């Protein structure tokens, strides 16, 4: 495997040591557990926001911990869930008396462990509410949307939740706004190659040169169909069509757009795709209020891209456009 | 080729259209040429800074055009130089009467075209000075350092030059500070795989699984040696040893460190490498004042990493730590 690591067992902890070395003024770990990652600047009295999930997706998940965004993140092994105990420990640290929102992707291991941690936290008199992001339209039909998995669209939810908490809104309001953002977020992606999980050492799945999997998940979960690799404009049309049909967008709607590279797709190509998105939305008279173009939720060195749209109203727009600053994500 | 594009001939221009769509308030093109890329907010009376080079290296080169950094960038085809005419046109636009600094990587095509543009600009009474960055210690021996090619270390030079110009220093001072930064910058990288130039459609060179090329350039230029792929810590030691030996660093020196992913290396691994850099510099009592860890100068989907060090003194530190903001690079 053409990768730079020492040994697979230490992969996550050595990565975390590097991150703590890099940003000592901004983040730290709690309870002698490198995998309980928190902001050093948790604002007194603020609603806490905790996320978590498997490693291998940087800047997801920990990269969104910081000013105006999240307060804590629990880190699992590559593509594995953190434990309920780690979530509880992180919750106790970030809780400032105003309660804590859990915000994570809709994957069974994460759902189970966040759920268990929430029960334990309630027993310690910490008020916890939960949202499991399920923005990937390719992962289940609309009538089974509770089964949809979370992908890069969770970044919109982090942004809204973080800004709402930063504005010192109470837990129920932070929850309401974030839930509204979740209901108005849709994503879909395409994968062109597999990635290698360090402990396994070989590609998770095989894709032939010249093929693509439309709707594949960020761990290699099956998508809508596998077929011949098409031109970027056609791929973009197909993704946008599924997104726009799933949540009927109206003329004059305002949206935020996120174009996410999965790992090895050159940044150049994300802009070729964004160019086509602009054209498509123009014909629909949908206005782009803000864009994010880069790597926001990766899958190690997987090739491919995902597109996420957040439909905005006045209050979502207000929180989306507020500034934030983490070691991995700065919005002015 | 597992890549997202329409057709190879339009690759660069479609990418640029996407970028102009994405950042309409920050950048624009001049003279009806998409490849003459300038900041929309050139500060009156300020020294202008112009860079340029081939495409395929995002965020290099154009990503550093913006507030507190560069004013213009001329864009060539993938791995190709922009033309002297494009450089002249961009120069004329950014010149505010205080002169212009050309700051580019030391590659023959770029050197030739910037040189020609400088002559033409002088004929139009624009005062131009030039610096060709040559930070890659693997590309030539120390006694032939004028032959060294430029790699990711140029980002340090952009930062210093941009901050010095933003502070309204005259051209000679901007030049002196940037030249001092150039003399104190050293880089070296390792490549683990090739990339594919869209117009060619197949890998530029072949690397067997389990091998690496120490010191390879960002276009695949030969390095110091090809050998068996080693553990991340050993690779880091080898790169750091070459860098530290080339510019004798002293105990108690202060440095900035840049760890750069070449394209498909997961961000996780850049932190495994940074962890080892911190350990090595600690034993040498060299203090890290600032770090940059991410993708700053890529080579499409090439796997690998480069490390750059800038030795600081008080004035370099002052300009390094000043804020800046471009669509691709924000420092608070």
XYZ file of C-alpha atoms in Angstrom, chain B:
332
model
C -8.096 7.432 -16.073
C -10.280 7.616 -12.923
C -10.831 11.347 -13.041
C -13.714 13.790 -13.349
C -13.358 16.024 -16.383
C -15.060 16.751 -19.669
C -12.294 16.906 -22.177
C -8.641 17.418 -21.630
C -8.268 20.496 -23.831
C -10.808 22.451 -21.784
C -9.565 21.231 -18.403
C -7.816 24.425 -17.317
C -10.362 26.899 -18.663
C -13.354 25.030 -17.212
C -11.576 24.871 -13.860
C -10.982 28.622 -14.061
C -14.611 29.330 -14.945
C -15.594 27.369 -11.844
C -13.195 29.383 -9.708
C -14.441 32.729 -11.051
C -18.031 31.573 -10.426
C -17.087 30.597 -6.871
C -15.310 33.776 -5.785
C -16.790 36.665 -7.794
C -16.141 39.262 -5.103
C -12.502 38.351 -4.654
C -10.974 37.590 -8.044
C -11.394 38.373 -11.707
C -9.566 37.989 -14.992
C -8.045 40.760 -17.081
C -7.891 41.449 -20.796
C -10.519 38.812 -21.702
C -8.017 36.116 -20.759
C -9.197 33.671 -18.072
C -5.568 32.822 -17.430
C -4.677 36.322 -16.244
C -6.058 36.015 -12.719
C -6.048 39.025 -10.370
C -7.369 40.136 -7.035
C -10.366 42.446 -7.230
C -9.052 44.363 -4.234
C -5.612 45.578 -5.255
C -4.645 48.192 -2.700
C -3.768 51.610 -4.185
C -0.090 52.527 -3.933
C 0.982 49.059 -2.829
C 3.804 47.052 -4.413
C 2.184 44.459 -6.682
C 3.145 40.800 -6.464
C 2.670 38.515 -9.438
C 3.225 34.780 -9.590
C 2.465 32.127 -12.176
C 3.148 28.639 -13.343
C 1.526 25.514 -14.650
C -1.893 24.209 -13.669
C -2.370 20.978 -11.760
C -0.917 22.171 -8.454
C -3.916 23.717 -6.677
C -3.980 25.595 -4.408
C -0.651 26.616 -6.030
C -0.355 29.085 -7.721
C -3.538 31.097 -7.996
C -4.806 30.125 -4.542
C -2.455 32.614 -2.945
C -3.915 35.660 -4.697
C -5.844 37.720 -2.173
C -5.702 40.087 0.762
C -2.269 40.181 2.414
C -0.797 37.830 -0.187
C -0.463 38.148 -3.975
C -2.157 40.424 -6.498
C -2.005 38.413 -9.682
C -1.269 34.993 -11.116
C -0.683 33.842 -14.677
C -1.860 30.359 -15.419
C -0.360 27.903 -17.858
C -1.662 24.557 -19.083
C -1.146 21.556 -16.832
C 2.533 21.650 -15.853
C 3.215 24.355 -18.492
C 4.408 27.939 -18.169
C 2.151 30.931 -18.841
C 3.267 33.230 -21.648
C 5.253 36.460 -21.309
C 2.317 38.391 -22.791
C -0.011 37.090 -20.107
C 2.504 38.057 -17.435
C 2.852 41.548 -18.897
C -0.910 42.037 -19.046
C -1.293 40.956 -15.429
C 1.621 43.166 -14.405
C 0.083 46.235 -16.007
C -3.169 45.590 -14.119
C -1.695 45.103 -10.652
C 0.889 47.878 -10.917
C -0.131 50.762 -8.682
C 2.927 52.852 -9.416
C 5.045 51.277 -6.674
C 6.475 48.526 -8.875
C 5.905 44.807 -9.095
C 7.682 41.762 -7.670
C 7.670 38.566 -9.739
C 7.822 35.524 -7.498
C 7.758 32.110 -9.177
C 9.347 28.684 -9.084
C 12.729 28.050 -10.652
C 11.705 26.179 -13.841
C 13.216 27.061 -17.204
C 9.944 27.937 -18.974
C 8.758 30.150 -16.120
C 12.177 31.807 -15.737
C 12.298 32.594 -19.440
C 8.779 34.011 -19.651
C 8.939 36.071 -16.455
C 12.279 37.408 -17.596
C 10.885 38.421 -20.958
C 7.833 40.003 -19.308
C 10.085 41.943 -16.932
C 11.960 43.429 -19.874
C 8.726 44.413 -21.601
C 7.376 45.905 -18.356
C 10.504 48.005 -17.898
C 9.920 49.386 -21.371
C 6.497 50.453 -20.173
C 8.160 52.135 -17.182
C 6.973 49.577 -14.643
C 9.671 48.802 -12.134
C 9.973 45.010 -11.791
C 12.156 42.839 -9.566
C 12.234 39.034 -9.684
C 12.804 36.091 -7.375
C 12.813 32.492 -8.613
C 12.236 30.200 -5.644
C 14.550 27.196 -5.488
C 13.870 25.515 -2.158
C 14.133 21.820 -3.089
C 17.400 20.539 -1.596
C 17.087 17.261 -3.525
C 17.200 18.925 -6.916
C 20.828 20.075 -6.926
C 23.806 20.149 -4.601
C 24.307 23.131 -2.328
C 27.133 24.547 -4.432
C 24.734 24.592 -7.417
C 21.824 25.999 -5.473
C 20.904 28.362 -8.329
C 19.828 25.213 -10.207
C 17.409 24.108 -7.516
C 13.742 23.898 -8.431
C 10.927 25.492 -6.467
C 8.427 23.374 -4.559
C 6.015 24.042 -1.674
C 8.440 26.333 0.187
C 7.365 29.132 -2.133
C 4.284 29.486 0.094
C 6.542 30.933 2.815
C 7.853 33.450 0.289
C 4.327 34.395 -0.756
C 3.437 34.936 2.890
C 6.429 37.178 3.615
C 6.227 39.122 0.353
C 2.475 39.580 0.686
C 2.665 40.838 4.244
C 5.567 43.170 3.455
C 3.677 44.672 0.519
C 0.498 44.929 2.584
C 2.540 46.924 5.136
C 3.204 49.372 2.253
C 6.961 48.780 2.206
C 8.732 49.903 -0.990
C 9.668 47.382 -3.697
C 13.304 47.125 -2.624
C 12.265 46.228 0.933
C 9.671 43.692 -0.213
C 12.375 42.185 -2.414
C 14.981 42.143 0.392
C 12.639 40.431 2.881
C 11.424 37.880 0.337
C 14.969 37.153 -0.754
C 15.932 36.632 2.877
C 13.015 34.217 3.272
C 14.159 32.401 0.117
C 17.665 32.036 1.510
C 16.246 30.535 4.703
C 13.734 28.139 3.142
C 14.474 24.466 2.467
C 12.150 21.706 1.240
C 12.289 18.053 0.348
C 9.653 15.538 -0.599
C 8.951 11.916 -1.298
C 6.635 10.533 -3.982
C 4.796 7.228 -3.769
C 2.895 7.312 -7.031
C 2.624 9.176 -10.298
C -0.134 11.461 -11.442
C -1.946 11.601 -14.752
C -1.799 14.711 -16.939
C -5.290 14.910 -18.508
C -4.056 15.486 -22.057
C -1.801 12.423 -21.799
C -4.306 10.219 -20.013
C -1.880 7.761 -18.455
C 0.588 7.937 -15.548
C 3.699 10.029 -16.223
C 5.942 7.377 -14.690
C 5.565 4.027 -13.021
C 6.266 3.204 -9.394
C 5.968 -0.282 -8.064
C 3.889 -0.925 -4.990
C 6.198 -0.829 -1.971
C 8.654 1.648 -3.502
C 9.217 5.370 -3.045
C 11.282 8.096 -4.694
C 13.020 10.295 -2.144
C 13.414 13.844 -3.403
C 11.157 13.575 -6.441
C 9.924 16.885 -7.859
C 6.287 17.872 -8.218
C 6.249 17.010 -11.924
C 7.935 13.668 -11.395
C 11.516 14.882 -11.760
C 14.044 12.363 -10.476
C 15.001 12.600 -6.843
C 17.961 11.465 -4.757
C 17.193 7.771 -4.852
C 14.439 5.270 -5.411
C 14.085 2.549 -2.826
C 11.816 0.449 -0.683
C 8.959 2.354 0.918
C 9.837 2.872 4.578
C 7.841 3.671 7.693
C 6.606 7.262 7.992
C 9.024 8.019 10.856
C 12.032 6.863 8.832
C 10.945 8.816 5.763
C 10.490 11.907 7.928
C 13.945 11.469 9.458
C 15.527 11.181 6.039
C 13.777 14.301 4.716
C 14.471 16.325 7.861
C 18.102 15.260 7.915
C 18.643 16.588 4.376
C 16.832 19.829 5.171
C 18.597 20.474 8.466
C 22.029 19.661 7.088
C 21.612 21.923 4.078
C 21.007 25.039 6.128
C 22.818 24.548 9.417
C 20.109 25.181 11.958
C 21.283 26.136 15.426
C 19.924 25.247 18.835
C 17.217 27.742 19.783
C 16.540 28.703 16.172
C 12.936 29.492 15.444
C 11.272 28.026 12.376
C 7.989 27.701 10.527
C 7.117 24.213 9.309
C 5.004 23.301 6.298
C 3.868 19.713 5.748
C 2.389 19.405 2.286
C 0.342 16.582 0.820
C 1.014 16.058 -2.893
C -2.535 15.044 -3.764
C -3.815 11.661 -2.649
C -2.015 11.198 0.656
C -4.682 11.280 3.408
C -4.530 14.293 5.717
C -4.247 11.828 8.609
C -0.751 10.893 7.435
C 0.448 14.492 7.293
C -0.127 14.606 11.055
C 1.751 11.328 11.610
C 4.649 13.046 9.843
C 4.244 16.307 11.748
C 4.376 14.324 15.012
C 7.807 13.032 14.047
C 9.006 16.475 12.918
C 8.133 17.862 16.357
C 10.163 15.090 18.017
C 13.162 15.679 15.766
C 13.157 19.460 16.245
C 12.752 19.045 20.010
C 15.992 17.060 20.238
C 17.660 19.897 18.333
C 16.070 22.572 20.563
C 14.590 24.226 17.489
C 11.325 25.987 18.210
C 8.325 25.796 15.870
C 6.678 29.222 15.774
C 3.996 28.408 13.232
C 2.869 25.392 11.229
C 0.962 24.760 8.026
C -0.311 21.203 7.531
C -2.432 20.293 4.521
C -2.313 20.562 0.745
C -0.450 23.671 -0.414
C 1.309 22.577 -3.609
C -0.030 19.423 -5.185
C 0.699 17.416 -8.259
C -2.776 16.290 -9.274
C -3.384 12.900 -7.608
C 0.254 12.084 -6.848
C 0.786 10.282 -3.518
C 3.492 11.638 -1.275
C 4.465 14.490 0.948
C 6.972 17.308 1.210
C 8.367 19.116 4.212
C 9.491 22.759 4.136
C 11.261 24.746 6.847
C 11.694 28.505 7.036
C 14.289 29.754 9.511
C 12.983 32.894 11.125
C 14.490 36.005 12.566
C 12.499 38.753 14.220
C 11.482 40.565 11.060
C 10.591 37.433 9.097
C 8.534 36.247 12.074
C 6.643 39.506 12.169
C 5.567 39.254 8.514
C 4.919 35.504 8.689
C 2.426 35.962 11.507
C 0.444 38.757 9.894
C -3.081 37.799 8.814
C -4.098 37.174 5.239
C -7.134 35.921 3.408
C -7.606 34.412 -0.033
C -10.325 32.043 -1.284
C -7.887 29.165 -0.660
C -5.757 30.299 2.275
C -6.771 32.110 5.423
C -4.444 32.982 8.289
C -5.895 34.724 11.286
